[in-house]
């Protein structure tokens, strides 16, 4: 479904098949001592949220700027919230820390501005991972490139992230979605790495799932209005095959799964990660779960039931999860559910 692909035949041939049992070729994901996930961009910012032993919030003091209308001559700006997602992932193992960016938000400025307001230097990021090609996860690449220092910076994505897409809602004007440019990203200094298969990064401590097996009976993907260009016409694009997640194994705790939109389905993604790694416990699920709107609200009850059965220690639904799913997850998993917010850091350490 990419304009440079062989059309729908190739897309169908590459479509994930339902699978069961242990992985034939399991991924040897190395356990880590600690992972920190800093949400640089999310749909929400709440300065009144409080920190605890594993959650550090960006409060009113973030981002002080000059403001002559106040007697002190300055005022805090807080964090930018927008319809997008970006997270800075820091992995620690054996005294060594490494960092990567997972998605970059909607606008060119939000991610880099929020990082600056938090005093976070993005110059030591070792790689960028795109969960999929939708513009609300890739818009911040322009801001990152504009700051310089991205020469030969690896960027891992699925080859279908270049797919031209549009929203064709009946009775409304057709809206073509911005499409990533391979040429432009290469010219800005990113070293693009395309992978359908799982990838191990940061010395084997981070897994990028690649295409996710669709094994549930209720996660059917995008409605008919979401379409992709095949090279000869527009077709329904329900699967968003380029959707992938980031996975870390925290020693003695289990898997930490980070999603962008979760177009593959939150439960599909978690089950895929557990099967790929052979780890039998989900410790945390963070990121967008795409359960917002009439097309996805029927998926909320079975999703909540399946996640409740998995009994994670932390659930931070963000971005496109939607308020109905947030309420349902908070009610079903009161000890695990945490409100997401731009500028929040989640620290998950080994047992």
PDB file of C-alpha atoms in Angstrom, residues 51-297:
ATOM      1  CA  UNK A  51       4.690  12.893  41.454  1.00  0.00           C
ATOM      2  CA  UNK A  52       5.339   9.638  43.273  1.00  0.00           C
ATOM      3  CA  UNK A  53       8.151   7.098  43.565  1.00  0.00           C
ATOM      4  CA  UNK A  54       7.924   6.025  39.911  1.00  0.00           C
ATOM      5  CA  UNK A  55       6.283   9.064  38.298  1.00  0.00           C
ATOM      6  CA  UNK A  56       7.894  12.487  37.974  1.00  0.00           C
ATOM      7  CA  UNK A  57       5.591  15.281  36.806  1.00  0.00           C
ATOM      8  CA  UNK A  58       6.358  18.583  35.104  1.00  0.00           C
ATOM      9  CA  UNK A  59       4.583  21.095  37.310  1.00  0.00           C
ATOM     10  CA  UNK A  60       4.004  24.833  37.153  1.00  0.00           C
ATOM     11  CA  UNK A  61       7.716  25.576  37.385  1.00  0.00           C
ATOM     12  CA  UNK A  62       8.535  24.184  33.937  1.00  0.00           C
ATOM     13  CA  UNK A  63       9.662  26.545  31.208  1.00  0.00           C
ATOM     14  CA  UNK A  64      10.189  29.950  32.835  1.00  0.00           C
ATOM     15  CA  UNK A  65      10.047  32.842  30.354  1.00  0.00           C
ATOM     16  CA  UNK A  66      10.349  36.619  30.523  1.00  0.00           C
ATOM     17  CA  UNK A  67       6.996  38.292  31.235  1.00  0.00           C
ATOM     18  CA  UNK A  68       7.179  42.009  32.142  1.00  0.00           C
ATOM     19  CA  UNK A  69       3.496  42.174  33.123  1.00  0.00           C
ATOM     20  CA  UNK A  70       4.402  40.300  36.327  1.00  0.00           C
ATOM     21  CA  UNK A  71       6.325  41.984  39.164  1.00  0.00           C
ATOM     22  CA  UNK A  72       8.916  39.219  39.128  1.00  0.00           C
ATOM     23  CA  UNK A  73       9.414  39.733  35.394  1.00  0.00           C
ATOM     24  CA  UNK A  74       8.833  36.108  34.472  1.00  0.00           C
ATOM     25  CA  UNK A  75       6.209  33.339  34.364  1.00  0.00           C
ATOM     26  CA  UNK A  76       6.183  29.590  33.759  1.00  0.00           C
ATOM     27  CA  UNK A  77       4.865  28.271  30.452  1.00  0.00           C
ATOM     28  CA  UNK A  78       4.379  24.618  31.328  1.00  0.00           C
ATOM     29  CA  UNK A  79       4.374  21.893  28.669  1.00  0.00           C
ATOM     30  CA  UNK A  80       2.869  21.917  25.185  1.00  0.00           C
ATOM     31  CA  UNK A  81       0.062  19.404  24.636  1.00  0.00           C
ATOM     32  CA  UNK A  82      -1.107  18.548  21.116  1.00  0.00           C
ATOM     33  CA  UNK A  83      -2.724  15.723  19.194  1.00  0.00           C
ATOM     34  CA  UNK A  84       0.481  13.746  18.869  1.00  0.00           C
ATOM     35  CA  UNK A  85       2.873  11.532  20.746  1.00  0.00           C
ATOM     36  CA  UNK A  86       6.592  11.463  21.489  1.00  0.00           C
ATOM     37  CA  UNK A  87       8.620   9.723  24.175  1.00  0.00           C
ATOM     38  CA  UNK A  88      12.277   9.791  25.168  1.00  0.00           C
ATOM     39  CA  UNK A  89      13.326   6.316  26.313  1.00  0.00           C
ATOM     40  CA  UNK A  90      16.390   5.927  28.540  1.00  0.00           C
ATOM     41  CA  UNK A  91      17.642   2.387  29.172  1.00  0.00           C
ATOM     42  CA  UNK A  92      20.141   1.617  31.928  1.00  0.00           C
ATOM     43  CA  UNK A  93      22.087  -1.608  32.180  1.00  0.00           C
ATOM     44  CA  UNK A  94      25.334  -2.354  33.968  1.00  0.00           C
ATOM     45  CA  UNK A  95      26.064   1.287  34.729  1.00  0.00           C
ATOM     46  CA  UNK A  96      25.541   2.409  31.124  1.00  0.00           C
ATOM     47  CA  UNK A  97      22.682   4.640  29.933  1.00  0.00           C
ATOM     48  CA  UNK A  98      21.473   4.909  26.341  1.00  0.00           C
ATOM     49  CA  UNK A  99      18.656   6.943  24.827  1.00  0.00           C
ATOM     50  CA  UNK A 100      16.332   6.878  21.850  1.00  0.00           C
ATOM     51  CA  UNK A 101      13.321   8.813  20.643  1.00  0.00           C
ATOM     52  CA  UNK A 102      10.066   6.999  20.002  1.00  0.00           C
ATOM     53  CA  UNK A 103       7.932   9.207  17.753  1.00  0.00           C
ATOM     54  CA  UNK A 104       8.233  12.986  17.573  1.00  0.00           C
ATOM     55  CA  UNK A 105       4.780  14.526  17.981  1.00  0.00           C
ATOM     56  CA  UNK A 106       2.551  16.494  15.631  1.00  0.00           C
ATOM     57  CA  UNK A 107       4.186  19.898  15.163  1.00  0.00           C
ATOM     58  CA  UNK A 108       7.804  20.782  14.357  1.00  0.00           C
ATOM     59  CA  UNK A 109       8.233  22.656  17.641  1.00  0.00           C
ATOM     60  CA  UNK A 110       6.393  20.881  20.478  1.00  0.00           C
ATOM     61  CA  UNK A 111       8.848  18.053  21.137  1.00  0.00           C
ATOM     62  CA  UNK A 112      12.023  20.164  21.055  1.00  0.00           C
ATOM     63  CA  UNK A 113      10.352  22.988  22.995  1.00  0.00           C
ATOM     64  CA  UNK A 114       9.157  20.665  25.757  1.00  0.00           C
ATOM     65  CA  UNK A 115      12.593  19.054  25.948  1.00  0.00           C
ATOM     66  CA  UNK A 116      14.189  22.482  26.349  1.00  0.00           C
ATOM     67  CA  UNK A 117      11.698  23.506  29.042  1.00  0.00           C
ATOM     68  CA  UNK A 118      12.574  20.350  30.969  1.00  0.00           C
ATOM     69  CA  UNK A 119      16.302  20.916  30.513  1.00  0.00           C
ATOM     70  CA  UNK A 120      16.622  17.717  28.469  1.00  0.00           C
ATOM     71  CA  UNK A 121      19.394  17.568  25.869  1.00  0.00           C
ATOM     72  CA  UNK A 122      18.337  15.621  22.777  1.00  0.00           C
ATOM     73  CA  UNK A 123      21.891  15.682  21.455  1.00  0.00           C
ATOM     74  CA  UNK A 124      22.762  12.324  23.012  1.00  0.00           C
ATOM     75  CA  UNK A 125      19.870  10.443  21.415  1.00  0.00           C
ATOM     76  CA  UNK A 126      21.278   7.384  19.659  1.00  0.00           C
ATOM     77  CA  UNK A 127      18.340   6.556  17.374  1.00  0.00           C
ATOM     78  CA  UNK A 128      14.816   7.572  16.389  1.00  0.00           C
ATOM     79  CA  UNK A 129      12.027   5.008  16.063  1.00  0.00           C
ATOM     80  CA  UNK A 130       8.755   5.765  14.290  1.00  0.00           C
ATOM     81  CA  UNK A 131       5.783   3.726  15.431  1.00  0.00           C
ATOM     82  CA  UNK A 132       4.132   4.315  12.023  1.00  0.00           C
ATOM     83  CA  UNK A 133       3.933   6.898   9.274  1.00  0.00           C
ATOM     84  CA  UNK A 134       1.006   9.046  10.461  1.00  0.00           C
ATOM     85  CA  UNK A 135       1.923  12.726  10.619  1.00  0.00           C
ATOM     86  CA  UNK A 136       1.003  13.205  14.295  1.00  0.00           C
ATOM     87  CA  UNK A 137       3.967  10.992  15.186  1.00  0.00           C
ATOM     88  CA  UNK A 138       6.500  12.319  12.687  1.00  0.00           C
ATOM     89  CA  UNK A 139       5.922  16.090  12.638  1.00  0.00           C
ATOM     90  CA  UNK A 140       8.654  16.804  15.182  1.00  0.00           C
ATOM     91  CA  UNK A 141      11.358  15.405  12.899  1.00  0.00           C
ATOM     92  CA  UNK A 142      11.551  18.868  11.332  1.00  0.00           C
ATOM     93  CA  UNK A 143      12.261  20.484  14.689  1.00  0.00           C
ATOM     94  CA  UNK A 144      14.844  17.849  15.554  1.00  0.00           C
ATOM     95  CA  UNK A 145      16.625  18.313  12.234  1.00  0.00           C
ATOM     96  CA  UNK A 146      16.473  22.087  12.626  1.00  0.00           C
ATOM     97  CA  UNK A 147      18.533  21.891  15.810  1.00  0.00           C
ATOM     98  CA  UNK A 148      21.356  20.147  13.940  1.00  0.00           C
ATOM     99  CA  UNK A 149      23.345  17.184  15.173  1.00  0.00           C
ATOM    100  CA  UNK A 150      21.293  14.529  13.371  1.00  0.00           C
ATOM    101  CA  UNK A 151      23.978  13.571  10.867  1.00  0.00           C
ATOM    102  CA  UNK A 152      23.858   9.787  10.407  1.00  0.00           C
ATOM    103  CA  UNK A 153      21.322   9.480  13.243  1.00  0.00           C
ATOM    104  CA  UNK A 154      19.618   6.108  12.658  1.00  0.00           C
ATOM    105  CA  UNK A 155      15.871   6.202  12.187  1.00  0.00           C
ATOM    106  CA  UNK A 156      14.061   2.857  12.294  1.00  0.00           C
ATOM    107  CA  UNK A 157      10.710   2.536  10.556  1.00  0.00           C
ATOM    108  CA  UNK A 158       8.571   0.059   8.651  1.00  0.00           C
ATOM    109  CA  UNK A 159       8.826   0.302   4.832  1.00  0.00           C
ATOM    110  CA  UNK A 160       5.105   1.071   4.613  1.00  0.00           C
ATOM    111  CA  UNK A 161       5.565   4.231   6.697  1.00  0.00           C
ATOM    112  CA  UNK A 162       5.877   6.065   3.340  1.00  0.00           C
ATOM    113  CA  UNK A 163       2.326   5.080   2.377  1.00  0.00           C
ATOM    114  CA  UNK A 164       0.113   7.883   1.035  1.00  0.00           C
ATOM    115  CA  UNK A 165      -3.090   7.959   3.061  1.00  0.00           C
ATOM    116  CA  UNK A 166      -6.282   9.932   3.296  1.00  0.00           C
ATOM    117  CA  UNK A 167      -9.516  10.179   5.270  1.00  0.00           C
ATOM    118  CA  UNK A 168     -12.617   9.902   3.088  1.00  0.00           C
ATOM    119  CA  UNK A 169     -15.538  10.307   5.487  1.00  0.00           C
ATOM    120  CA  UNK A 170     -18.889  10.119   3.630  1.00  0.00           C
ATOM    121  CA  UNK A 171     -20.488  13.536   3.330  1.00  0.00           C
ATOM    122  CA  UNK A 172     -17.283  15.410   4.257  1.00  0.00           C
ATOM    123  CA  UNK A 173     -14.415  16.778   2.168  1.00  0.00           C
ATOM    124  CA  UNK A 174     -11.644  14.240   1.566  1.00  0.00           C
ATOM    125  CA  UNK A 175      -8.596  14.986   3.703  1.00  0.00           C
ATOM    126  CA  UNK A 176      -5.240  13.814   2.406  1.00  0.00           C
ATOM    127  CA  UNK A 177      -2.781  13.154   5.216  1.00  0.00           C
ATOM    128  CA  UNK A 178       0.805  14.471   5.062  1.00  0.00           C
ATOM    129  CA  UNK A 179       3.150  11.769   3.746  1.00  0.00           C
ATOM    130  CA  UNK A 180       6.710  11.259   4.922  1.00  0.00           C
ATOM    131  CA  UNK A 181       9.399  12.009   2.333  1.00  0.00           C
ATOM    132  CA  UNK A 182      12.270   9.554   2.161  1.00  0.00           C
ATOM    133  CA  UNK A 183      14.350  12.056   0.148  1.00  0.00           C
ATOM    134  CA  UNK A 184      13.789  14.896   2.614  1.00  0.00           C
ATOM    135  CA  UNK A 185      14.684  12.808   5.667  1.00  0.00           C
ATOM    136  CA  UNK A 186      17.865  11.589   3.999  1.00  0.00           C
ATOM    137  CA  UNK A 187      18.772  15.162   3.111  1.00  0.00           C
ATOM    138  CA  UNK A 188      18.303  16.248   6.728  1.00  0.00           C
ATOM    139  CA  UNK A 189      20.851  13.688   7.878  1.00  0.00           C
ATOM    140  CA  UNK A 190      18.751  10.781   9.111  1.00  0.00           C
ATOM    141  CA  UNK A 191      20.032   7.306   8.284  1.00  0.00           C
ATOM    142  CA  UNK A 192      16.781   5.552   7.411  1.00  0.00           C
ATOM    143  CA  UNK A 193      16.579   1.854   8.323  1.00  0.00           C
ATOM    144  CA  UNK A 194      13.507   0.023   7.010  1.00  0.00           C
ATOM    145  CA  UNK A 195      12.492  -3.200   8.750  1.00  0.00           C
ATOM    146  CA  UNK A 196       9.356  -5.334   8.585  1.00  0.00           C
ATOM    147  CA  UNK A 197      10.859  -7.826  11.010  1.00  0.00           C
ATOM    148  CA  UNK A 198      11.661  -7.307  14.708  1.00  0.00           C
ATOM    149  CA  UNK A 199      14.764  -5.246  15.438  1.00  0.00           C
ATOM    150  CA  UNK A 200      17.020  -5.207  18.494  1.00  0.00           C
ATOM    151  CA  UNK A 201      18.543  -1.845  19.451  1.00  0.00           C
ATOM    152  CA  UNK A 202      20.832  -0.528  22.189  1.00  0.00           C
ATOM    153  CA  UNK A 203      22.954  -3.677  22.487  1.00  0.00           C
ATOM    154  CA  UNK A 204      19.949  -5.979  22.564  1.00  0.00           C
ATOM    155  CA  UNK A 205      18.132  -4.093  25.327  1.00  0.00           C
ATOM    156  CA  UNK A 206      15.291  -2.672  23.203  1.00  0.00           C
ATOM    157  CA  UNK A 207      13.000  -4.568  20.843  1.00  0.00           C
ATOM    158  CA  UNK A 208      11.116  -2.922  17.990  1.00  0.00           C
ATOM    159  CA  UNK A 209       8.351  -5.366  17.148  1.00  0.00           C
ATOM    160  CA  UNK A 210       8.056  -4.832  13.412  1.00  0.00           C
ATOM    161  CA  UNK A 211       4.716  -6.036  12.013  1.00  0.00           C
ATOM    162  CA  UNK A 212       2.395  -7.264  14.732  1.00  0.00           C
ATOM    163  CA  UNK A 213       0.459 -10.543  14.492  1.00  0.00           C
ATOM    164  CA  UNK A 214      -3.311  -9.946  14.592  1.00  0.00           C
ATOM    165  CA  UNK A 215      -4.653 -12.677  16.843  1.00  0.00           C
ATOM    166  CA  UNK A 216      -7.665 -11.214  18.676  1.00  0.00           C
ATOM    167  CA  UNK A 217     -11.222 -11.472  17.406  1.00  0.00           C
ATOM    168  CA  UNK A 218     -12.132  -7.877  18.240  1.00  0.00           C
ATOM    169  CA  UNK A 219      -9.272  -5.613  17.078  1.00  0.00           C
ATOM    170  CA  UNK A 220     -10.138  -4.976  13.418  1.00  0.00           C
ATOM    171  CA  UNK A 221      -8.263  -1.748  12.785  1.00  0.00           C
ATOM    172  CA  UNK A 222      -9.301   1.440  11.044  1.00  0.00           C
ATOM    173  CA  UNK A 223     -12.775   2.095   9.586  1.00  0.00           C
ATOM    174  CA  UNK A 224     -13.413   2.341   5.805  1.00  0.00           C
ATOM    175  CA  UNK A 225     -12.752   6.093   5.752  1.00  0.00           C
ATOM    176  CA  UNK A 226      -9.041   5.425   6.332  1.00  0.00           C
ATOM    177  CA  UNK A 227      -7.636   4.773   2.865  1.00  0.00           C
ATOM    178  CA  UNK A 228      -4.245   4.199   1.237  1.00  0.00           C
ATOM    179  CA  UNK A 229      -2.981   4.818  -2.280  1.00  0.00           C
ATOM    180  CA  UNK A 230      -2.063   1.563  -4.056  1.00  0.00           C
ATOM    181  CA  UNK A 231      -0.426   3.131  -7.085  1.00  0.00           C
ATOM    182  CA  UNK A 232      -3.598   2.929  -9.132  1.00  0.00           C
ATOM    183  CA  UNK A 233      -6.343   3.904  -6.725  1.00  0.00           C
ATOM    184  CA  UNK A 234      -7.465   4.412  -3.134  1.00  0.00           C
ATOM    185  CA  UNK A 235      -8.379   1.391  -1.003  1.00  0.00           C
ATOM    186  CA  UNK A 236      -9.501   0.845   2.578  1.00  0.00           C
ATOM    187  CA  UNK A 237      -6.423   0.577   4.816  1.00  0.00           C
ATOM    188  CA  UNK A 238      -7.686  -1.096   8.001  1.00  0.00           C
ATOM    189  CA  UNK A 239      -4.470  -2.691   9.255  1.00  0.00           C
ATOM    190  CA  UNK A 240      -1.903   0.152   9.144  1.00  0.00           C
ATOM    191  CA  UNK A 241       0.720  -2.549   8.705  1.00  0.00           C
ATOM    192  CA  UNK A 242       3.563  -0.178   9.557  1.00  0.00           C
ATOM    193  CA  UNK A 243       2.339   0.077  13.156  1.00  0.00           C
ATOM    194  CA  UNK A 244       4.976  -1.231  15.583  1.00  0.00           C
ATOM    195  CA  UNK A 245       5.801  -0.927  19.267  1.00  0.00           C
ATOM    196  CA  UNK A 246       8.876  -0.627  21.471  1.00  0.00           C
ATOM    197  CA  UNK A 247       9.526  -3.284  24.129  1.00  0.00           C
ATOM    198  CA  UNK A 248      11.952  -3.450  27.060  1.00  0.00           C
ATOM    199  CA  UNK A 249      12.402  -6.311  29.535  1.00  0.00           C
ATOM    200  CA  UNK A 250      12.956  -4.960  33.049  1.00  0.00           C
ATOM    201  CA  UNK A 251      14.796  -7.600  35.046  1.00  0.00           C
ATOM    202  CA  UNK A 252      12.536  -9.424  37.498  1.00  0.00           C
ATOM    203  CA  UNK A 253       9.481  -7.338  36.513  1.00  0.00           C
ATOM    204  CA  UNK A 254       8.463  -8.237  32.967  1.00  0.00           C
ATOM    205  CA  UNK A 255       7.922  -6.390  29.705  1.00  0.00           C
ATOM    206  CA  UNK A 256       7.411  -2.667  29.299  1.00  0.00           C
ATOM    207  CA  UNK A 257       5.500  -1.995  26.068  1.00  0.00           C
ATOM    208  CA  UNK A 258       5.420   1.476  24.500  1.00  0.00           C
ATOM    209  CA  UNK A 259       2.922   2.193  21.712  1.00  0.00           C
ATOM    210  CA  UNK A 260       2.394   5.190  19.444  1.00  0.00           C
ATOM    211  CA  UNK A 261      -1.245   4.745  18.386  1.00  0.00           C
ATOM    212  CA  UNK A 262      -1.594   1.005  18.830  1.00  0.00           C
ATOM    213  CA  UNK A 263      -3.258   0.583  15.431  1.00  0.00           C
ATOM    214  CA  UNK A 264      -2.418  -3.127  15.557  1.00  0.00           C
ATOM    215  CA  UNK A 265      -4.557  -3.359  18.708  1.00  0.00           C
ATOM    216  CA  UNK A 266      -3.284  -2.986  22.255  1.00  0.00           C
ATOM    217  CA  UNK A 267      -3.931  -6.628  23.095  1.00  0.00           C
ATOM    218  CA  UNK A 268      -2.465  -7.888  19.815  1.00  0.00           C
ATOM    219  CA  UNK A 269       0.669  -5.845  20.506  1.00  0.00           C
ATOM    220  CA  UNK A 270       1.129  -7.083  24.059  1.00  0.00           C
ATOM    221  CA  UNK A 271       0.500 -10.719  23.149  1.00  0.00           C
ATOM    222  CA  UNK A 272       2.899 -10.393  20.209  1.00  0.00           C
ATOM    223  CA  UNK A 273       5.619  -8.963  22.463  1.00  0.00           C
ATOM    224  CA  UNK A 274       5.145 -11.694  25.085  1.00  0.00           C
ATOM    225  CA  UNK A 275       5.281 -14.398  22.432  1.00  0.00           C
ATOM    226  CA  UNK A 276       8.305 -12.946  20.633  1.00  0.00           C
ATOM    227  CA  UNK A 277      10.386 -12.635  23.792  1.00  0.00           C
ATOM    228  CA  UNK A 278       9.172 -15.641  25.754  1.00  0.00           C
ATOM    229  CA  UNK A 279       8.670 -13.365  28.782  1.00  0.00           C
ATOM    230  CA  UNK A 280       5.472 -14.320  30.605  1.00  0.00           C
ATOM    231  CA  UNK A 281       4.583 -11.037  32.327  1.00  0.00           C
ATOM    232  CA  UNK A 282       3.484  -7.576  31.221  1.00  0.00           C
ATOM    233  CA  UNK A 283       4.851  -5.024  33.672  1.00  0.00           C
ATOM    234  CA  UNK A 284       3.758  -1.776  31.974  1.00  0.00           C
ATOM    235  CA  UNK A 285       1.819  -0.507  28.960  1.00  0.00           C
ATOM    236  CA  UNK A 286       2.381   3.125  27.973  1.00  0.00           C
ATOM    237  CA  UNK A 287       1.176   5.127  24.973  1.00  0.00           C
ATOM    238  CA  UNK A 288      -1.710   5.546  22.557  1.00  0.00           C
ATOM    239  CA  UNK A 289      -4.258   2.711  22.411  1.00  0.00           C
ATOM    240  CA  UNK A 290      -6.573   4.170  19.703  1.00  0.00           C
ATOM    241  CA  UNK A 291      -9.891   3.472  21.384  1.00  0.00           C
ATOM    242  CA  UNK A 292     -11.474   6.855  20.744  1.00  0.00           C
ATOM    243  CA  UNK A 293     -14.556   7.468  18.636  1.00  0.00           C
ATOM    244  CA  UNK A 294     -17.616   5.462  17.539  1.00  0.00           C
ATOM    245  CA  UNK A 295     -15.632   3.000  15.397  1.00  0.00           C
ATOM    246  CA  UNK A 296     -13.498   1.925  18.358  1.00  0.00           C
ATOM    247  CA  UNK A 297     -15.708   2.251  21.425  1.00  0.00           C
TER     248      UNK A 297
END
